[in-house]
């Protein structure tokens, strides 16, 4: 386990400005001393950047384009995310891979662009149910790590958070057991230790996502290679997200 755990909220396509601001008002009273990242929709970033002033909450986006500017109708760049106060960006979420055909090659371009703009990527990887049942989990994870982190240096890996998100656990209410998650997290750390020098593997945060909720957060976060969580559904309610952020190991 690295020194400090990180809990990130992936709000996906949810919340109006009013709802988001009222969430922050409630939430900031519950939680004091952990590193927290909230990743709302693009439309909420600017306003939330004001609301989180003087709190321990950081701002993240859910996606970005790899170019800085230009003729890419409907897209948002890393430069723009920086401009509205983002420090993090989720990349390679399985919903983007599945519904928007994002490949490892594209995700790698986005990772490089995020790093260039001093954004910390939260790189999501994970297998689907069929792949798990066919014992392909570790092969899929290896392929994603190799492809997504192509040409990412020893110096750069420190600024990346890897999120293991088994697709069968996302939004299903059925989380991976702590043992299932730990097995993959340990494998990811081993892959990183082969790929990178020094303490990079030890210091890279590997967080778990997939139906994390107040009832299962403690047992998951207690595992030695689980350094935090990426929370979808349970992050939409201030009280329930605060409960997850308040877990102490
Ligand atoms: P979930 O989503 O917590 O609703 O399963 C997690 C995610 O997709 O990041």
Coordinates of C-alpha atoms and ligand atoms in Angstrom, one line a residue:
X1 CA 0.0 0.0 0.0
X2 CA 1.3 3.4 -0.9
X3 CA 1.3 6.2 1.7
X4 CA -1.9 7.9 0.9
X5 CA -5.1 6.5 -0.4
X6 CA -7.2 8.3 -2.9
X7 CA -10.9 8.1 -3.4
X8 CA -12.4 9.4 -6.7
X9 CA -16.0 10.0 -7.6
X10 CA -17.0 9.2 -11.2
X11 CA -20.3 11.0 -11.6
X12 CA -20.7 9.9 -15.2
X13 CA -23.6 11.8 -17.0
X14 CA -25.4 13.0 -13.9
X15 CA -26.3 16.2 -12.0
X16 CA -27.3 19.8 -12.8
X17 CA -25.2 22.7 -11.6
X18 CA -27.5 23.2 -8.6
X19 CA -27.4 19.6 -7.6
X20 CA -23.6 19.5 -7.9
X21 CA -23.1 22.6 -5.8
X22 CA -25.4 21.4 -3.1
X23 CA -23.5 18.0 -3.1
X24 CA -20.3 19.9 -2.3
X25 CA -21.9 21.9 0.4
X26 CA -23.1 18.7 2.2
X27 CA -20.1 16.7 1.5
X28 CA -17.4 19.1 2.7
X29 CA -18.9 19.0 6.1
X30 CA -18.5 15.3 6.4
X31 CA -15.0 14.6 5.3
X32 CA -11.8 16.3 6.4
X33 CA -8.5 14.7 5.8
X34 CA -8.3 12.3 2.8
X35 CA -7.4 13.0 -0.8
X36 CA -10.6 13.1 -2.7
X37 CA -11.2 13.7 -6.4
X38 CA -14.6 14.5 -7.9
X39 CA -15.0 13.9 -11.6
X40 CA -18.3 15.6 -12.8
X41 CA -19.5 16.3 -16.3
X42 CA -17.7 19.0 -18.3
X43 CA -20.6 21.4 -17.8
X44 CA -20.1 21.3 -14.0
X45 CA -16.3 21.8 -13.8
X46 CA -16.1 25.6 -13.9
X47 CA -18.7 26.1 -11.1
X48 CA -17.3 23.3 -8.9
X49 CA -13.9 24.7 -9.2
X50 CA -15.3 27.7 -7.2
X51 CA -17.2 25.5 -4.8
X52 CA -14.2 23.3 -3.8
X53 CA -12.0 26.3 -2.8
X54 CA -10.6 25.8 0.7
X55 CA -11.5 22.1 0.8
X56 CA -9.5 18.9 0.4
X57 CA -11.5 18.1 -2.8
X58 CA -9.7 18.0 -6.1
X59 CA -11.3 18.3 -9.5
X60 CA -11.1 15.7 -12.4
X61 CA -12.7 15.2 -15.8
X62 CA -14.0 12.0 -17.3
X63 CA -12.4 12.2 -20.7
X64 CA -10.4 14.5 -23.0
X65 CA -9.1 14.8 -26.5
X66 CA -5.4 14.3 -27.2
X67 CA -5.0 17.5 -29.2
X68 CA -4.7 20.8 -27.5
X69 CA -7.0 22.8 -29.8
X70 CA -8.4 22.8 -33.3
X71 CA -11.2 21.6 -35.5
X72 CA -12.5 18.7 -33.3
X73 CA -16.2 19.6 -32.9
X74 CA -17.6 18.6 -29.6
X75 CA -14.3 17.7 -28.0
X76 CA -12.5 19.1 -24.9
X77 CA -8.7 19.3 -24.6
X78 CA -6.3 18.9 -21.6
X79 CA -5.4 22.5 -21.9
X80 CA -9.1 23.4 -21.4
X81 CA -9.4 21.1 -18.4
X82 CA -6.4 22.7 -16.8
X83 CA -8.0 26.1 -17.4
X84 CA -11.0 25.2 -15.3
X85 CA -9.0 23.8 -12.4
X86 CA -8.8 20.1 -13.2
X87 CA -5.9 18.2 -11.7
X88 CA -7.0 14.7 -12.8
X89 CA -8.7 13.1 -15.8
X90 CA -10.2 9.6 -16.0
X91 CA -9.0 7.9 -19.2
X92 CA -9.9 4.6 -20.8
X93 CA -13.1 4.0 -18.8
X94 CA -14.7 0.8 -20.0
X95 CA -17.8 2.7 -21.0
X96 CA -15.7 4.8 -23.4
X97 CA -13.9 1.7 -24.7
X98 CA -17.3 -0.1 -25.2
X99 CA -19.6 2.7 -26.5
X100 CA -17.1 5.0 -28.1
X101 CA -14.7 2.4 -29.5
X102 CA -11.6 3.8 -27.6
X103 CA -8.6 1.6 -28.3
X104 CA -5.4 1.2 -26.3
X105 CA -3.6 3.2 -28.9
X106 CA -6.0 6.1 -28.6
X107 CA -6.0 5.9 -24.8
X108 CA -2.2 6.0 -24.9
X109 CA -2.3 9.2 -26.9
X110 CA -4.6 10.8 -24.4
X111 CA -2.4 9.7 -21.5
X112 CA 0.6 11.3 -23.1
X113 CA -1.4 14.5 -23.8
X114 CA -2.7 14.6 -20.2
X115 CA 0.8 14.3 -18.7
X116 CA 2.0 17.0 -21.0
X117 CA -0.7 19.3 -19.7
X118 CA 0.2 18.3 -16.1
X119 CA -3.0 16.4 -15.5
X120 CA -2.9 13.2 -13.6
X121 CA -4.5 10.4 -15.6
X122 CA -6.7 7.9 -13.7
X123 CA -6.3 5.0 -16.2
X124 CA -9.1 2.5 -16.1
X125 CA -8.4 -1.1 -17.1
X126 CA -10.4 -4.4 -16.6
X127 CA -11.8 -7.5 -18.1
X128 CA -15.4 -8.4 -18.9
X129 CA -17.3 -11.4 -17.6
X130 CA -16.7 -13.6 -20.5
X131 CA -12.9 -12.9 -20.4
X132 CA -12.9 -13.6 -16.6
X133 CA -14.8 -16.9 -17.1
X134 CA -12.3 -17.9 -19.9
X135 CA -9.4 -17.2 -17.6
X136 CA -8.2 -14.3 -19.7
X137 CA -8.2 -11.7 -17.0
X138 CA -4.4 -11.4 -16.5
X139 CA -3.8 -11.4 -20.3
X140 CA -6.3 -8.6 -20.9
X141 CA -4.8 -6.5 -18.0
X142 CA -1.3 -7.1 -19.4
X143 CA -2.3 -6.0 -22.9
X144 CA -4.0 -2.9 -21.6
X145 CA -1.0 -1.9 -19.4
X146 CA 1.4 -2.4 -22.2
X147 CA -0.7 -0.5 -24.8
X148 CA -2.0 2.3 -22.6
X149 CA 1.4 3.0 -21.0
X150 CA 3.4 2.8 -24.2
X151 CA 6.3 5.3 -24.0
X152 CA 5.3 6.4 -20.5
X153 CA 8.6 7.0 -18.7
X154 CA 9.8 6.2 -15.1
X155 CA 9.4 9.9 -14.3
X156 CA 5.8 10.1 -15.7
X157 CA 4.4 6.9 -14.2
X158 CA 4.5 8.6 -10.7
X159 CA 1.7 10.9 -11.9
X160 CA -0.6 8.1 -13.1
X161 CA -3.2 6.3 -11.0
X162 CA -4.3 2.9 -12.3
X163 CA -7.9 2.0 -11.6
X164 CA -8.7 -1.7 -11.8
X165 CA -12.4 -1.9 -12.8
X166 CA -13.7 -5.3 -13.7
X167 CA -16.5 -4.6 -16.2
X168 CA -18.8 -7.2 -14.7
X169 CA -18.7 -5.3 -11.4
X170 CA -19.4 -1.8 -12.8
X171 CA -22.9 -0.6 -12.0
X172 CA -24.1 -4.1 -11.2
X173 CA -24.1 -4.0 -7.4
X174 CA -21.8 -7.1 -7.6
X175 CA -18.3 -6.0 -6.5
X176 CA -15.2 -8.2 -7.0
X177 CA -14.4 -9.9 -3.7
X178 CA -11.4 -8.3 -1.9
X179 CA -9.4 -11.5 -2.8
X180 CA -10.3 -11.3 -6.5
X181 CA -9.4 -7.6 -6.6
X182 CA -6.2 -8.0 -4.6
X183 CA -5.0 -10.8 -7.0
X184 CA -5.3 -8.4 -10.0
X185 CA -3.9 -5.4 -8.2
X186 CA -0.9 -7.4 -7.1
X187 CA -0.4 -8.6 -10.7
X188 CA -0.6 -4.9 -12.0
X189 CA 2.0 -3.9 -9.4
X190 CA 4.3 -6.8 -10.6
X191 CA 3.8 -5.6 -14.2
X192 CA 4.8 -2.1 -13.2
X193 CA 7.8 -3.3 -11.3
X194 CA 9.0 -5.1 -14.4
X195 CA 8.4 -2.1 -16.6
X196 CA 9.8 0.7 -14.4
X197 CA 12.9 1.3 -12.3
X198 CA 13.2 2.2 -8.7
X199 CA 10.1 2.7 -6.5
X200 CA 7.7 3.5 -9.3
X201 CA 5.7 0.3 -8.9
X202 CA 5.5 0.7 -5.1
X203 CA 4.5 4.3 -5.3
X204 CA 1.9 4.1 -8.1
X205 CA -1.6 4.1 -6.7
X206 CA -3.7 1.2 -7.9
X207 CA -7.3 1.9 -7.0
X208 CA -10.4 -0.4 -7.3
X209 CA -13.7 0.4 -9.0
X210 CA -16.9 -1.6 -9.5
X211 CA -19.8 -1.3 -7.1
X212 CA -17.8 0.1 -4.3
X213 CA -20.2 1.2 -1.6
X214 CA -20.2 2.0 2.2
X215 CA -20.9 -1.7 3.0
X216 CA -17.9 -3.1 1.2
X217 CA -15.4 -0.2 1.1
X218 CA -13.5 -1.2 4.3
X219 CA -12.8 -4.8 3.3
X220 CA -11.7 -3.8 -0.2
X221 CA -9.5 -0.9 1.0
X222 CA -7.9 -3.1 3.6
X223 CA -6.2 -5.2 1.0
X224 CA -2.4 -4.6 0.7
X225 CA -2.4 -3.6 -3.0
X226 CA -5.6 -1.6 -3.0
X227 CA -4.7 2.1 -2.6
X228 CA -8.1 3.7 -3.0
X229 CA -11.4 3.6 -4.9
X230 CA -13.1 4.9 -8.1
X231 CA -16.7 5.1 -7.1
X232 CA -19.6 5.6 -9.5
X233 CA -23.2 5.1 -8.3
X234 CA -22.4 5.4 -4.6
X235 CA -20.6 8.7 -5.2
X236 CA -23.8 10.5 -6.3
X237 CA -25.1 10.8 -2.8
X238 CA -23.0 13.0 -0.5
X239 CA -23.6 10.9 2.7
X240 CA -22.8 7.6 1.0
X241 CA -19.7 8.9 -0.7
X242 CA -18.6 10.5 2.6
X243 CA -18.9 7.1 4.3
X244 CA -16.6 5.6 1.8
X245 CA -14.1 8.4 2.2
X246 CA -14.2 8.1 5.9
X247 CA -13.0 4.5 6.0
X248 CA -9.8 4.3 8.0
X249 CA -7.6 1.2 7.8
Ligands
LIG1 P1 -19.9 1.9 -10.0 O1 -19.1 2.6 -11.2 O2 -19.3 2.3 -8.7 O3 -21.3 2.5 -10.2 O4 -19.9 0.4 -10.2 C1 -17.7 2.6 -11.1 C2 -17.1 3.2 -12.4 O5 -17.6 3.0 -13.4 O6 -16.1 4.0 -12.3

